[in-house]
Structure formats: structure tokens, C-alpha cells
Short mmCIF file of C-alpha atoms in Angstrom, two decimals:
data_model
loop_
_atom_site.label_atom_id
_atom_site.label_comp_id
_atom_site.label_asym_id
_atom_site.label_seq_id
_atom_site.Cartn_x
_atom_site.Cartn_y
_atom_site.Cartn_z
CA MET T 24 -62.64 -23.76 -25.72
CA PRO T 25 -61.03 -22.35 -28.92
CA TRP T 26 -57.92 -24.00 -30.24
CA VAL T 27 -55.04 -22.67 -32.29
CA ARG T 28 -52.59 -24.59 -34.41
CA LEU T 29 -48.94 -23.89 -33.61
CA GLU T 30 -45.84 -25.37 -35.16
CA VAL T 31 -43.46 -26.64 -32.48
CA ILE T 32 -40.22 -28.51 -32.46
CA THR T 33 -40.07 -32.24 -32.19
CA THR T 34 -38.37 -34.18 -29.44
CA SER T 35 -35.41 -34.98 -31.65
CA ASN T 36 -34.58 -31.27 -32.16
CA PHE T 37 -35.52 -30.13 -28.67
CA SER T 38 -32.06 -30.35 -27.09
CA SER T 39 -30.25 -28.38 -29.78
CA SER T 40 -32.93 -25.69 -29.90
CA LEU T 41 -32.99 -25.34 -26.12
CA LEU T 42 -29.22 -24.90 -25.98
CA SER T 43 -29.41 -22.25 -28.70
CA TRP T 44 -32.11 -20.37 -26.80
CA ILE T 45 -30.17 -20.49 -23.50
CA GLY T 46 -27.04 -19.19 -25.22
CA SER T 47 -29.03 -16.28 -26.64
CA LEU T 48 -29.97 -15.05 -23.14
CA HIS T 49 -26.73 -13.01 -23.08
CA ASP T 50 -27.80 -11.07 -26.20
CA GLU T 51 -30.21 -8.13 -26.51
CA PRO T 52 -33.96 -8.80 -25.91
CA SER T 53 -34.67 -8.28 -29.59
CA GLU T 54 -32.10 -10.92 -30.48
CA ILE T 55 -33.63 -13.24 -27.88
CA ALA T 56 -37.06 -12.87 -29.42
CA HIS T 57 -35.68 -13.41 -32.89
CA SER T 58 -33.74 -16.50 -31.77
CA THR T 59 -36.78 -17.92 -30.00
CA ALA T 60 -39.03 -17.31 -32.94
CA SER T 61 -36.62 -18.95 -35.33
CA SER T 62 -36.37 -21.94 -33.02
CA VAL T 63 -40.11 -22.61 -32.87
CA ARG T 64 -40.66 -22.31 -36.61
CA ALA T 65 -39.25 -25.74 -37.35
CA PRO T 66 -42.04 -27.43 -39.34
CA ASN T 67 -41.43 -30.90 -37.99
CA ALA T 68 -44.70 -31.53 -36.16
CA VAL T 69 -48.09 -29.95 -35.48
CA GLU T 70 -49.85 -29.82 -32.14
CA GLU T 71 -53.09 -28.20 -31.05
CA ILE T 72 -52.66 -25.96 -27.97
CA PRO T 73 -55.54 -24.18 -26.25
CA LEU T 74 -55.50 -20.38 -26.26
CA THR T 75 -55.46 -20.33 -22.49
CA GLN T 76 -51.93 -21.78 -22.54
CA ILE T 77 -50.56 -19.00 -24.78
CA PRO T 78 -48.54 -16.51 -22.66
CA SER T 79 -50.37 -13.27 -22.07
CA ALA T 80 -48.93 -9.73 -22.44
CA SER T 81 -48.31 -9.46 -18.69
CA ALA T 82 -46.42 -12.74 -18.74
CA ASN T 83 -44.30 -11.48 -21.61
CA GLN T 84 -43.60 -8.26 -19.71
CA HIS T 85 -42.60 -10.27 -16.62
CA MET T 86 -40.31 -12.38 -18.75
CA SER T 87 -38.70 -9.25 -20.27
CA THR T 88 -38.16 -7.79 -16.79
CA SER T 89 -36.51 -11.01 -15.63
CA ILE T 90 -34.24 -11.02 -18.67
CA ALA T 91 -33.32 -7.35 -18.10
CA GLY T 92 -32.53 -8.04 -14.44
CA SER T 93 -30.45 -11.03 -15.41
CA LYS T 94 -28.61 -8.92 -17.98
CA GLN T 95 -27.96 -6.14 -15.43
CA SER T 96 -26.59 -8.68 -12.96
CA HIS T 97 -24.47 -10.15 -15.72
CA ASN T 98 -23.14 -6.68 -16.62
CA TRP T 99 -22.19 -5.98 -12.99
CA LEU T 100 -20.40 -9.30 -12.82
CA ALA T 101 -18.65 -8.61 -16.10
CA ASP T 102 -17.51 -5.16 -14.86
CA PHE T 103 -16.19 -6.72 -11.67
CA ARG T 104 -14.30 -9.39 -13.59
CA ARG T 105 -12.95 -6.79 -15.99
CA ALA T 106 -11.68 -4.65 -13.08
CA ALA T 107 -10.12 -7.69 -11.45
CA THR T 108 -8.44 -8.64 -14.74
CA LEU T 109 -7.02 -5.15 -15.18
CA MET T 110 -5.84 -5.19 -11.58
CA VAL T 111 -3.72 -8.32 -12.05
CA GLN T 112 -2.65 -7.55 -15.61
CA PRO T 113 0.66 -5.63 -15.85
CA LYS T 114 0.66 -2.45 -17.90
CA LYS T 115 3.87 -3.47 -19.64
CA PRO T 116 4.58 -6.88 -21.18
CA ILE T 117 6.79 -9.21 -19.15
CA ASP T 118 9.80 -10.85 -20.74
CA LYS T 119 10.76 -14.44 -20.11
CA ALA T 120 11.83 -15.05 -16.52
CA PRO T 121 15.38 -16.32 -15.87
CA ASN T 122 16.11 -19.79 -14.59
CA ALA T 123 16.71 -20.67 -10.95
CA TRP T 124 20.49 -20.18 -11.09
CA ARG T 125 20.17 -16.71 -12.62
CA SER T 126 17.52 -15.86 -10.03
CA ILE T 127 19.82 -16.84 -7.17
CA GLN T 128 22.60 -14.73 -8.68
CA ALA T 129 20.21 -11.77 -8.83
CA ILE T 130 19.40 -12.23 -5.13
CA VAL T 131 23.06 -12.36 -4.14
CA PHE T 132 23.99 -9.22 -6.08
CA ALA T 133 20.72 -7.36 -5.45
CA SER T 134 22.25 -4.82 -3.05
CA TRP T 135 25.44 -4.04 -1.21
CA LEU T 136 23.38 -4.36 1.99
CA ASN T 137 23.63 -8.13 1.55
CA VAL T 138 27.04 -7.97 3.23
CA LEU T 139 25.12 -7.34 6.46
CA LEU T 140 23.55 -10.80 6.18
CA VAL T 141 26.59 -12.10 8.05
CA PHE T 142 25.08 -10.60 11.20
CA ILE T 143 22.18 -13.09 11.11
CA PRO T 144 24.23 -16.10 12.33
CA ILE T 145 26.26 -13.79 14.58
CA SER T 146 23.15 -12.46 16.34
CA TRP T 147 21.75 -15.98 16.69
CA ALA T 148 25.01 -17.29 18.11
CA MET T 149 25.25 -14.36 20.54
CA ASN T 150 21.69 -14.99 21.71
CA PHE T 151 22.46 -18.62 22.65
CA ALA T 152 26.11 -18.33 23.70
CA LEU T 153 26.01 -14.99 25.56
CA PRO T 154 22.37 -14.42 26.57
CA ASN T 155 23.31 -11.70 29.08
CA GLN T 156 25.00 -9.47 26.49
CA HIS T 157 21.78 -7.66 25.62
CA THR T 158 23.43 -4.65 24.01
CA LEU T 159 25.50 -6.75 21.60
CA ILE T 160 22.52 -8.96 20.75
CA PHE T 161 20.39 -5.90 20.04
CA VAL T 162 23.05 -4.29 17.83
CA PHE T 163 23.72 -7.44 15.79
CA ALA T 164 20.01 -8.30 15.43
CA PHE T 165 19.34 -4.67 14.47
CA LEU T 166 21.97 -4.84 11.72
CA ALA T 167 20.68 -8.25 10.54
CA ILE T 168 17.11 -7.00 10.01
CA ILE T 169 18.23 -4.25 7.60
CA PRO T 170 19.37 -6.57 4.73
CA LEU T 171 16.37 -8.84 5.36
CA ALA T 172 14.06 -5.87 4.86
CA LYS T 173 15.94 -5.03 1.66
CA LEU T 174 15.54 -8.60 0.33
CA LEU T 175 11.85 -8.47 1.22
CA ALA T 176 11.52 -5.24 -0.77
CA PHE T 177 13.46 -6.79 -3.68
CA ALA T 178 11.11 -9.79 -3.81
CA THR T 179 8.13 -7.44 -3.54
CA ASP T 180 9.29 -5.40 -6.53
CA GLU T 181 9.72 -8.55 -8.61
CA LEU T 182 6.24 -9.69 -7.65
CA SER T 183 4.81 -6.25 -8.48
CA LEU T 184 6.08 -6.48 -12.07
CA ARG T 185 3.54 -9.21 -12.74
CA VAL T 186 0.43 -7.29 -11.63
CA GLY T 187 -1.22 -3.96 -12.39
CA GLN T 188 -0.04 -0.62 -11.04
CA THR T 189 -2.66 -0.20 -8.31
CA LEU T 190 -2.31 -3.74 -7.02
CA ALA T 191 1.48 -3.33 -7.21
CA GLY T 192 1.29 -0.31 -4.92
CA LEU T 193 -0.88 -2.27 -2.50
CA ILE T 194 1.55 -5.21 -2.50
CA ASN T 195 4.49 -2.86 -1.91
CA ALA T 196 2.73 -1.21 1.01
CA THR T 197 1.61 -4.54 2.51
CA LEU T 198 4.87 -6.44 2.28
CA GLY T 199 6.78 -3.27 3.11
CA ASN T 200 5.06 -3.32 6.49
CA ALA T 201 5.67 -7.04 7.03
CA VAL T 202 8.68 -6.40 9.27
CA GLU T 203 6.74 -3.99 11.50
CA LEU T 204 3.87 -6.45 11.69
CA ILE T 205 6.16 -9.34 12.67
CA VAL T 206 7.97 -7.26 15.30
CA SER T 207 4.65 -6.04 16.73
CA ILE T 208 3.19 -9.55 16.97
CA ILE T 209 6.30 -10.89 18.71
CA ALA T 210 6.37 -7.94 21.11
CA LEU T 211 2.67 -8.48 21.81
CA THR T 212 3.19 -12.13 22.68
CA LYS T 213 5.92 -11.07 25.13
CA CYS T 214 3.65 -8.34 26.54
CA GLN T 215 5.98 -5.52 25.44
CA LEU T 216 3.02 -3.20 24.90
CA THR T 217 5.09 -0.03 24.96
CA ILE T 218 7.29 -1.37 22.15
CA VAL T 219 4.22 -2.38 20.14
CA GLN T 220 2.63 1.05 20.25
CA SER T 221 5.77 3.15 19.92
CA SER T 222 7.13 1.10 16.98
CA LEU T 223 3.88 1.48 15.04
CA VAL T 224 3.68 5.22 15.71
CA GLY T 225 7.36 5.53 14.82
CA SER T 226 6.77 3.76 11.49
CA ILE T 227 4.08 6.29 10.57
CA LEU T 228 6.28 9.22 11.60
CA SER T 229 9.31 7.94 9.68
CA ASP T 230 7.21 7.38 6.54
CA ILE T 231 5.40 10.72 6.41
CA LEU T 232 8.24 12.90 7.75
CA LEU T 233 11.67 11.38 7.14
CA VAL T 234 11.08 9.35 3.94
CA LEU T 235 8.60 11.72 2.33
CA GLY T 236 10.76 14.69 3.24
CA MET T 237 13.85 13.08 1.72
CA CYS T 238 11.87 12.24 -1.43
CA PHE T 239 10.77 15.87 -1.81
CA PHE T 240 14.26 17.14 -1.08
CA ALA T 241 16.09 14.73 -3.42
CA GLY T 242 13.63 15.35 -6.25
CA GLY T 243 13.79 19.10 -5.65
CA LEU T 244 17.52 19.11 -6.25
CA ARG T 245 16.82 18.14 -9.85
CA PHE T 246 13.40 19.65 -10.56
CA SER T 247 11.99 23.01 -9.55
CA GLU T 248 8.56 21.52 -8.81
CA GLN T 249 7.36 17.94 -8.90
CA GLY T 250 3.70 17.25 -9.41
CA PHE T 251 1.41 14.46 -8.27
CA GLY T 252 -2.31 13.76 -8.09
CA ARG T 253 -4.01 16.02 -5.56
CA SER T 254 -7.27 14.09 -5.19
CA ALA T 255 -5.64 10.78 -4.26
CA VAL T 256 -3.22 12.44 -1.83
CA GLN T 257 -6.02 14.40 -0.17
CA ILE T 258 -8.04 11.21 0.31
CA ASN T 259 -5.00 9.56 1.88
CA SER T 260 -4.47 12.56 4.16
CA SER T 261 -8.12 12.37 5.26
CA LEU T 262 -7.72 8.69 6.08
CA LEU T 263 -4.63 9.44 8.16
CA THR T 264 -6.50 12.18 10.01
CA ILE T 265 -9.34 9.78 10.83
CA SER T 266 -6.89 7.23 12.22
CA VAL T 267 -5.18 9.90 14.34
CA ILE T 268 -8.56 10.97 15.76
CA ALA T 269 -9.20 7.34 16.72
CA VAL T 270 -5.85 7.34 18.56
CA LEU T 271 -6.57 10.64 20.34
CA LEU T 272 -10.06 9.76 21.59
CA PRO T 273 -9.01 7.17 24.23
CA GLY T 274 -6.47 9.66 25.60
CA ALA T 275 -9.17 12.33 25.84
CA PHE T 276 -11.45 9.72 27.43
CA HIS T 277 -8.81 9.03 30.07
CA MET T 278 -8.00 12.69 30.79
CA ALA T 279 -11.66 13.73 31.03
CA LEU T 280 -12.36 11.23 33.82
CA GLN T 281 -9.20 11.68 35.86
CA GLY T 282 -10.39 14.82 37.64
CA GLN T 283 -13.80 13.42 38.57
CA PRO T 284 -14.43 12.55 42.25
CA GLU T 285 -15.93 9.17 41.32
CA TYR T 286 -12.91 8.26 39.19
CA ASN T 287 -12.17 4.54 39.26
CA GLU T 288 -8.93 3.57 37.56
CA MET T 289 -9.79 -0.09 37.00
CA LEU T 290 -13.22 0.72 35.59
CA THR T 291 -11.75 3.42 33.34
CA ASP T 292 -9.09 1.05 31.99
CA TYR T 293 -11.77 -1.56 31.32
CA ASN T 294 -13.96 0.95 29.45
CA ILE T 295 -11.02 2.21 27.40
CA LEU T 296 -10.13 -1.38 26.50
CA LYS T 297 -13.66 -2.09 25.28
CA THR T 298 -13.74 1.22 23.43
CA SER T 299 -10.49 0.33 21.68
CA HIS T 300 -11.91 -3.00 20.55
CA GLY T 301 -14.97 -1.37 19.02
CA VAL T 302 -12.99 1.42 17.34
CA SER T 303 -10.52 -1.11 15.93
CA ILE T 304 -13.30 -3.01 14.19
CA ILE T 305 -14.58 0.24 12.66
CA LEU T 306 -11.06 1.15 11.47
CA LEU T 307 -10.70 -2.27 9.82
CA PHE T 308 -14.00 -1.65 8.02
CA ILE T 309 -12.70 1.74 6.83
CA TYR T 310 -9.56 0.05 5.52
CA ALA T 311 -11.61 -2.56 3.65
CA SER T 312 -13.67 0.25 2.10
CA TYR T 313 -10.47 2.04 1.13
CA LEU T 314 -9.21 -1.10 -0.63
CA PHE T 315 -12.43 -1.38 -2.61
CA PHE T 316 -12.22 2.32 -3.47
CA GLN T 317 -8.60 2.05 -4.60
CA LEU T 318 -8.77 -1.26 -6.45
CA PHE T 319 -12.24 -1.18 -8.04
CA SER T 320 -14.54 1.84 -7.88
CA HIS T 321 -11.91 4.62 -8.33
CA GLN T 322 -8.95 2.76 -9.72
CA ALA T 323 -8.22 5.43 -12.34
CA LEU T 324 -7.74 8.03 -9.61
CA TYR T 325 -4.47 6.34 -8.61
CA ASP T 326 -3.09 6.00 -12.14
CA ASP T 327 -0.20 8.14 -13.34
CA ASP T 328 -2.05 9.36 -16.41
CA ASN T 329 -5.17 10.79 -14.75
CA GLU T 330 -6.15 14.38 -15.50
CA ASP T 331 -5.64 15.44 -11.88
CA MET T 332 -1.88 14.90 -12.16
CA GLN T 333 0.07 18.13 -11.76
CA PRO T 334 2.93 18.77 -14.23
CA THR T 335 6.56 18.70 -13.19
CA LYS T 336 8.65 21.79 -13.91
CA GLY T 337 12.37 22.10 -14.32
CA TYR T 338 14.52 25.00 -13.21
CA THR T 339 14.43 28.13 -15.36
CA GLY T 340 17.95 28.73 -16.54
CA LYS T 341 20.75 27.02 -14.67
CA ASN T 342 20.00 24.51 -11.93
CA PRO T 343 21.58 25.97 -8.74
CA PHE T 344 22.13 22.46 -7.36
CA GLN T 345 23.87 21.16 -10.48
CA LEU T 346 27.26 19.81 -9.43
CA TYR T 347 28.76 19.40 -12.89
CA LYS T 348 29.21 21.65 -15.91
CA THR T 349 27.69 21.02 -19.31
CA ARG T 350 28.65 22.48 -22.64
CA ARG T 351 25.61 24.73 -22.65
CA ASN T 352 22.26 25.15 -20.95
CA ILE T 353 19.21 23.84 -22.75
CA LYS T 354 16.67 26.64 -22.91
CA ASP T 355 12.94 26.27 -22.42
CA GLY T 356 11.25 24.63 -25.38
CA GLU T 357 14.52 23.62 -27.06
CA THR T 358 14.99 20.01 -28.06
CA SER T 359 18.17 18.18 -28.68
CA SER T 360 19.02 14.64 -29.73
CA SER T 361 22.44 14.75 -28.16
CA PRO T 362 22.78 12.04 -25.49
CA SER T 363 25.02 14.28 -23.40
CA SER T 364 22.37 16.95 -23.13
CA ALA T 365 19.40 14.65 -22.54
CA GLN T 366 19.74 14.69 -18.78
CA ASP T 367 20.24 18.45 -18.74
CA ARG T 368 17.15 18.88 -20.86
CA GLU T 369 15.12 16.92 -18.33
CA ALA T 370 16.22 19.14 -15.49
CA THR T 371 15.92 22.55 -17.18
CA THR T 372 12.75 22.46 -19.28
CA PRO T 373 9.18 22.46 -17.97
CA LEU T 374 7.89 18.92 -18.12
CA SER T 375 4.30 18.13 -18.95
CA ARG T 376 2.47 15.04 -20.13
CA PRO T 377 1.26 15.21 -23.74
CA ALA T 378 -2.11 13.75 -24.51
CA ASP T 379 -0.66 11.00 -26.64
CA ALA T 380 2.34 10.28 -24.43
CA ASN T 381 3.15 6.89 -23.11
CA PRO T 382 1.20 6.66 -19.80
CA ASP T 383 3.75 4.27 -18.37
CA VAL T 384 6.48 6.92 -18.44
CA GLU T 385 6.51 9.28 -15.48
CA PRO T 386 6.77 13.06 -16.02
CA GLY T 387 10.37 14.08 -16.49
CA THR T 388 11.55 10.70 -17.76
CA HIS T 389 12.15 9.68 -21.34
CA SER T 390 11.32 6.26 -22.67
CA THR T 391 13.68 4.67 -25.14
CA ALA T 392 10.77 2.77 -26.69
CA SER T 393 8.20 4.31 -28.97
CA VAL T 394 4.55 4.70 -28.10
CA GLU T 395 3.55 1.92 -30.46
CA ILE T 396 6.15 -0.64 -29.34
CA GLU T 397 6.82 -0.97 -25.63
CA ALA T 398 9.94 -2.68 -24.39
CA PRO T 399 8.95 -5.59 -22.13
CA GLU T 400 9.92 -5.60 -18.47
CA GLN T 401 12.78 -7.96 -17.71
CA PRO T 402 12.22 -9.81 -14.41
CA LEU T 403 15.32 -10.68 -12.40
CA MET T 404 13.77 -13.73 -10.73
CA SER T 405 11.35 -16.44 -11.63
CA LEU T 406 8.01 -16.44 -9.85
CA THR T 407 8.83 -19.63 -7.93
CA VAL T 408 12.13 -18.26 -6.61
CA CYS T 409 10.43 -14.96 -5.77
CA LEU T 410 7.75 -16.62 -3.63
CA LEU T 411 10.34 -18.90 -2.01
CA LEU T 412 12.46 -15.86 -1.14
CA LEU T 413 9.46 -14.19 0.50
CA VAL T 414 8.85 -17.23 2.69
CA VAL T 415 12.50 -17.67 3.70
CA VAL T 416 13.01 -13.98 4.49
CA THR T 417 9.80 -13.86 6.54
CA VAL T 418 10.98 -16.79 8.67
CA LEU T 419 14.41 -15.21 9.18
CA VAL T 420 12.84 -11.89 10.14
CA ALA T 421 10.54 -13.59 12.65
CA VAL T 422 13.40 -15.40 14.42
CA THR T 423 15.75 -12.40 14.40
CA ALA T 424 12.99 -10.05 15.57
CA GLU T 425 12.29 -12.34 18.52
CA PHE T 426 15.92 -12.08 19.64
CA LEU T 427 15.76 -8.33 19.10
CA VAL T 428 12.68 -7.89 21.26
CA ASP T 429 14.11 -10.11 24.00
CA SER T 430 17.18 -7.88 24.27
CA ILE T 431 15.29 -4.59 24.61
CA ASP T 432 14.67 -4.90 28.36
CA GLY T 433 18.34 -5.53 29.04
CA LEU T 434 19.35 -2.69 26.73
CA THR T 435 17.08 -0.13 28.42
CA SER T 436 17.71 -1.28 31.98
CA SER T 437 21.03 0.60 32.09
CA GLY T 438 19.22 3.91 31.68
CA MET T 439 21.37 5.06 28.75
CA ILE T 440 18.47 4.66 26.33
CA ASN T 441 14.72 4.40 26.89
CA LYS T 442 12.06 2.22 25.30
CA GLU T 443 10.33 5.19 23.70
CA PHE T 444 13.42 6.04 21.64
CA VAL T 445 13.96 2.40 20.68
CA GLY T 446 10.38 2.02 19.50
CA ILE T 447 9.86 5.44 17.92
CA ILE T 448 13.23 5.90 16.20
CA LEU T 449 15.43 2.79 16.03
CA LEU T 450 13.03 -0.01 15.09
CA PRO T 451 11.33 1.89 12.22
CA ILE T 452 14.71 2.82 10.75
CA ALA T 453 15.81 -0.82 10.74
CA SER T 454 12.58 -2.17 9.27
CA ASN T 455 12.09 0.62 6.71
CA ALA T 456 15.69 1.20 5.60
CA ALA T 457 15.26 -0.52 2.24
CA GLU T 458 11.88 1.13 1.67
CA HIS T 459 13.47 4.52 2.38
CA VAL T 460 16.20 4.01 -0.21
CA THR T 461 13.73 2.86 -2.87
CA ALA T 462 11.36 5.79 -2.36
CA VAL T 463 14.16 8.36 -2.54
CA THR T 464 15.72 6.73 -5.61
CA VAL T 465 12.53 6.79 -7.66
CA SER T 466 11.75 10.38 -6.62
CA VAL T 467 14.99 11.54 -8.25
CA LYS T 468 13.70 9.90 -11.46
CA ASP T 469 10.52 12.00 -11.07
CA LYS T 470 8.42 9.00 -10.13
CA LEU T 471 6.96 10.87 -7.20
CA THR T 472 3.61 9.12 -7.47
CA LEU T 473 5.34 5.83 -6.74
CA SER T 474 7.17 7.42 -3.79
CA LEU T 475 3.87 8.65 -2.37
CA SER T 476 2.26 5.24 -2.79
CA VAL T 477 5.15 3.68 -0.87
CA THR T 478 5.31 6.23 1.95
CA VAL T 479 1.77 7.51 2.47
CA GLY T 480 0.25 4.18 1.45
CA ALA T 481 2.36 2.37 4.03
CA SER T 482 1.35 4.90 6.69
CA ILE T 483 -2.33 4.40 5.91
CA GLN T 484 -1.94 0.66 6.12
CA ILE T 485 -0.26 0.89 9.52
CA ALA T 486 -2.85 3.34 10.84
CA LEU T 487 -5.98 1.65 9.49
CA PHE T 488 -4.93 -2.00 9.37
CA VAL T 489 -1.86 -2.91 11.41
CA ILE T 490 -2.76 -0.95 14.57
CA PRO T 491 -6.41 -2.12 14.78
CA PHE T 492 -5.35 -5.63 13.74
CA ILE T 493 -2.80 -5.79 16.57
CA VAL T 494 -5.38 -4.46 19.05
CA THR T 495 -7.88 -7.09 17.86
CA LEU T 496 -5.20 -9.78 18.05
CA GLY T 497 -4.44 -8.69 21.61
CA TRP T 498 -8.15 -9.00 22.34
CA ILE T 499 -8.06 -12.59 21.07
CA MET T 500 -4.86 -13.34 23.02
CA ASN T 501 -6.25 -11.67 26.16
CA LYS T 502 -3.58 -8.95 26.12
CA PRO T 503 -4.69 -5.50 27.40
CA LEU T 504 -3.49 -3.56 24.34
CA THR T 505 -5.56 -0.43 23.75
CA LEU T 506 -5.56 2.65 21.55
CA LEU T 507 -4.50 4.69 24.59
CA PHE T 508 -1.09 5.75 23.32
CA ASP T 509 1.50 7.78 25.15
CA PRO T 510 0.25 11.42 25.33
CA LEU T 511 3.34 12.86 23.66
CA GLU T 512 3.22 10.23 20.90
CA SER T 513 -0.44 11.04 20.21
CA ILE T 514 0.16 14.79 20.03
CA VAL T 515 3.24 14.39 17.83
CA LEU T 516 1.37 12.07 15.47
CA PHE T 517 -1.54 14.49 15.17
CA LEU T 518 0.67 17.52 14.48
CA SER T 519 2.75 15.59 11.94
CA VAL T 520 -0.30 14.47 9.95
CA ILE T 521 -1.67 18.03 9.94
CA THR T 522 1.70 19.37 8.73
CA VAL T 523 1.90 16.84 5.90
CA ASN T 524 -1.68 17.61 4.93
CA TYR T 525 -0.86 21.30 4.53
CA ILE T 526 2.25 20.57 2.48
CA VAL T 527 0.68 18.18 -0.06
CA GLN T 528 -2.64 19.96 -0.56
CA ASP T 529 -1.42 21.90 -3.64
CA GLY T 530 -0.29 18.76 -5.48
CA LYS T 531 3.29 20.03 -5.87
CA SER T 532 6.54 19.68 -3.95
CA ASN T 533 9.95 21.33 -3.84
CA TRP T 534 13.21 20.88 -1.95
CA LEU T 535 12.29 23.35 0.83
CA GLU T 536 9.17 21.39 1.78
CA GLY T 537 11.26 18.24 1.92
CA MET T 538 13.81 19.91 4.16
CA ILE T 539 11.03 21.10 6.49
CA LEU T 540 9.65 17.58 6.92
CA THR T 541 13.11 16.09 7.44
CA CYS T 542 14.07 18.73 10.01
CA LEU T 543 10.78 18.15 11.84
CA TYR T 544 11.71 14.48 12.15
CA MET T 545 15.14 15.47 13.50
CA ILE T 546 13.37 17.57 16.14
CA LEU T 547 11.40 14.49 17.16
CA VAL T 548 14.61 12.45 17.39
CA VAL T 549 16.08 14.94 19.86
CA THR T 550 12.82 15.13 21.83
CA PHE T 551 12.36 11.39 22.24
CA TRP T 552 16.02 10.90 23.17
CA TYR T 553 15.37 12.81 26.39
CA TYR T 554 11.73 11.79 26.88
CA PRO T 555 11.49 9.11 29.60
CA GLY T 556 8.00 7.96 28.62
CA THR T 557 4.86 7.47 30.68
CA GLN T 558 5.08 4.59 33.13
CA GLY T 559 2.10 2.59 34.35
CA ILE T 560 -0.20 3.54 31.48
CA PHE T 561 -1.05 -0.10 30.76
CA PRO T 562 -2.70 -2.68 33.01
CA ASN T 563 -0.67 -5.74 33.89
CA CYS T 564 -0.58 -8.51 31.26
#
């Protein structure tokens, strides 16, 4: 057997050389070979090795393939970690958070709605002292939930400052629906299935009709056209359509079998219940895929500075909705450094995003900081106080919502108001009041993308997560909650989603489109005021 003399490293240098070679695995293959060769050239000892033990060409190729596969896996992991880092990293720097005392002051003076917090102890006292006064308990609990929802939104905004834009939108949509989720769970435990379904459908309708319509209308009073990203909105509209189809199918299932001679009501209800369980699992999978799409694979699609963003245009000439007089009208293309004419310039000149503009500034707004130096965001609360506020408000909402749900039967027993109107109209207004104000406020500042993420994003989360989650939770709790909604609710939901899809498909909005959506919601308010609802649609709990 032939022998070859090779120079190898000694035992004393083996550890350091091995560590150097392992560290070089993250480099290019050429660098690995160079590092390995330099490691084995240490002339410290000589050993005779038979030729049969020298790696062959196929072994070297196998080793190169393994290194390439390891590098590809490492690159995928690095991309995932990079996306996760960008997701939790805020786009703007964060200034130093205030102390606990300043944070508490910020909570107290966060909104004038805090004066309604006095109704929390009043509603609790009424529930224990006068349990038969259902109307008063409902009214006081209803008023108490409004400031709690506002405080929840305030804490959510403070938490969103510390993460990236996409994750901030997801947090706003998730915690914005916390009140609806708590009310639905409590109503489910008390077997108020009509309230569960109608409140969830009402939340979707209020978001995509009332809130979105008011955002378009309020922004249209200042700008001729407001632009947003068409691709992201169309994807969201498609997801809403899918969820509406899932709601319509059990109703079609039920109607198709009613006229058959072998129709069995108990068997049909059982089959619809099992169908709802299976469809709910599929909807949850769609929502998980949507989260991955939004947060990782197509994160740039939901940014404000993507190329799909439509420009915002001001009114040509004088704004017909302008309620005050200025010294002169700023013409198209004219610039002025006068502070008094800055706001008029925003509203009268076409607004577009330059290529080198600050991506954090929405179209139609003007940043006081330069592109090179960004002013840091000033948080109003420390992170500890923010998380503590979320916990406290959630507990208060849970207790108050329980008293609210308990009083619904007594409120509707008089016949003056029905459960459909309470669930479709009243409960969503109470739980989304703060969210409504925020969305409309930022739309006037031409931050329409944020308004859409709050309204349409919240609707998607209710349709693809909250509804199937509640159905699955009812399955676990042995409650017969299905996707068989009231026929009128299902039809109204379908027509509303189709209407919104037509309005947003061009990527632009104006005040007339907002008025149409708002008036459509007013039509639904009148309809459900007189609609008695469908009785006996659910099996007994």
C-alpha cells in the first residue's frame, strides 16, 4: 500500500485550529478551503497516512454540498431573524420614557372621555343594589365601557410606538377588538348566542361602513382625493369576501334542505354544527397565513412608502368646504414659508411623495424635522405602566361587560328594543367608540393608510379570527354556536363587503364615497330597529 507524507497539526494546537475551522463555516466555500489549508500547514509534526484515507473527489463534492445546504439554511434563518428584527424595531427613534408619576398624569388627562369612568362604580353598585333595574344597569354599563375602550386604545398606541409599523397595525387591530372578544366570550358562557353573533357582525359593519365612511368624508373635506395602496386593500377585501362566503354557506345549507320531504331538523342542526367547526378551523388557518403574509413575506406591501401608493390631491383653486378665509389662495406648484399659509398649501396643492422624501411622513403632511435628522417619538407612558394599564382595563372591561350582558334580557323583555338592534348597533358603538375617533382624526391628517389598517384590519381580524375562535371555543365548551347567522344579517354583511370592495378598488377616496358608506350604515340602523329577528334558529344550550 503506497504511503504519503502529510504535515498535520499536533495535539497541542488541535483545539485552536478546530475552533478556527468551525468559525469559518459561515464564510464562502473558497474561504473555508483556504482556512482549512492554512490550518493543516502547521509544521509541528509529521505522520504517514495511507492514500486510501485521503478524501476522494466525490467525498469533497459531498462535503461542498453539505456546506452549501448549511449555508442556505443559515441564510433563511438570517432572513427570518432580520424580518423579525425589523418588525419589532420602530421606524423612528424613541425618546426617554417618563417616570411613573408622569405616566399616571398622562392616563388621567388622555381624553375627556375619562369623565365617563365615574359610571364604572355606578353600574357595579346598581347591579348589586338594584338587580331588577335592567335598563339603568345597561345604560350605565354601556357608558362605562366607552372610556375603558378609549384607555385600551391609548395604551395600545403607546405600545405601538415601540415596534415597527406593520406589527403596530396588527397590535392596534388585535387590542382594538379586545372589547368585542371579551363581550362575546361572556355572552357565550351565558348562552346568549344571538348577542354573540349579532355583536360580531355589527362590529364588522360599523368598521367598514360607519368608521371607514366617516374617514373618507372627513378627509375629503380637506383633500380632493386621498390615496392609499390598492394591492393591500384589494387583498383585505378578498379576505373579507372569503369570510362572508363562509358565513353564507351554512344558511344556504339550511335553506336547501328545508323543502326536502326527508328533512330532519335535528339532523340538519347537527350537520351544520359540524360544518361550522370544520370551516372555523380553515378560517383560522387562513388568518395565520395572512399574518405570515403581512408580517414576513410581503411586509413592504403594507408600508406607506411602497410604489403602489396612490398620491393625494388637494382641491384646485378654493376649497369649497373651507370654513375660514385666508389672505390669499396658494396656487398649484407655489411654495411659501409663511406659517399661516402652510395649512392652506397642504389643502390646495396636489400632494405627491418625492423619491427622497421622508417615508415616515404621510402624503399631505409636513415634517418639521429634516430627512437626515429625525425627531424622536416622545412616549407618554413608560412600558411598565403601559402594560399595567392594559391588564387593569381588561379586567374592568370583563366585569362591566358581564353586568351589561346580564341586563340585556331584562332590557329587551319590554319589547321596546330587540336583541338584534342591541347586538348589531349598540354594542359595537360602545366598544369601538375610541377606535372610531382615532381613525377619523388621523384621516384628516391624510394618514389614510393608518385609518384603513385600523378599520379594515379590525374587520378582517373579527371575520377570520374572532368569529371562528368563538365558534371553536363554543365547541370546547359544548355550546351549539354555529356559523348559521340570521338571514338578514348574512345578506347585509355580504352586500356591505361588496359595496366597500367596489369603492376602494381604485385606490382613491373622496367625501362623496364616505357619505355613501355612512348613509348605508344609517339605512341599516333604521332597518334593524324594526327587525324583530329570527327566533328558534339555535338549538337549546
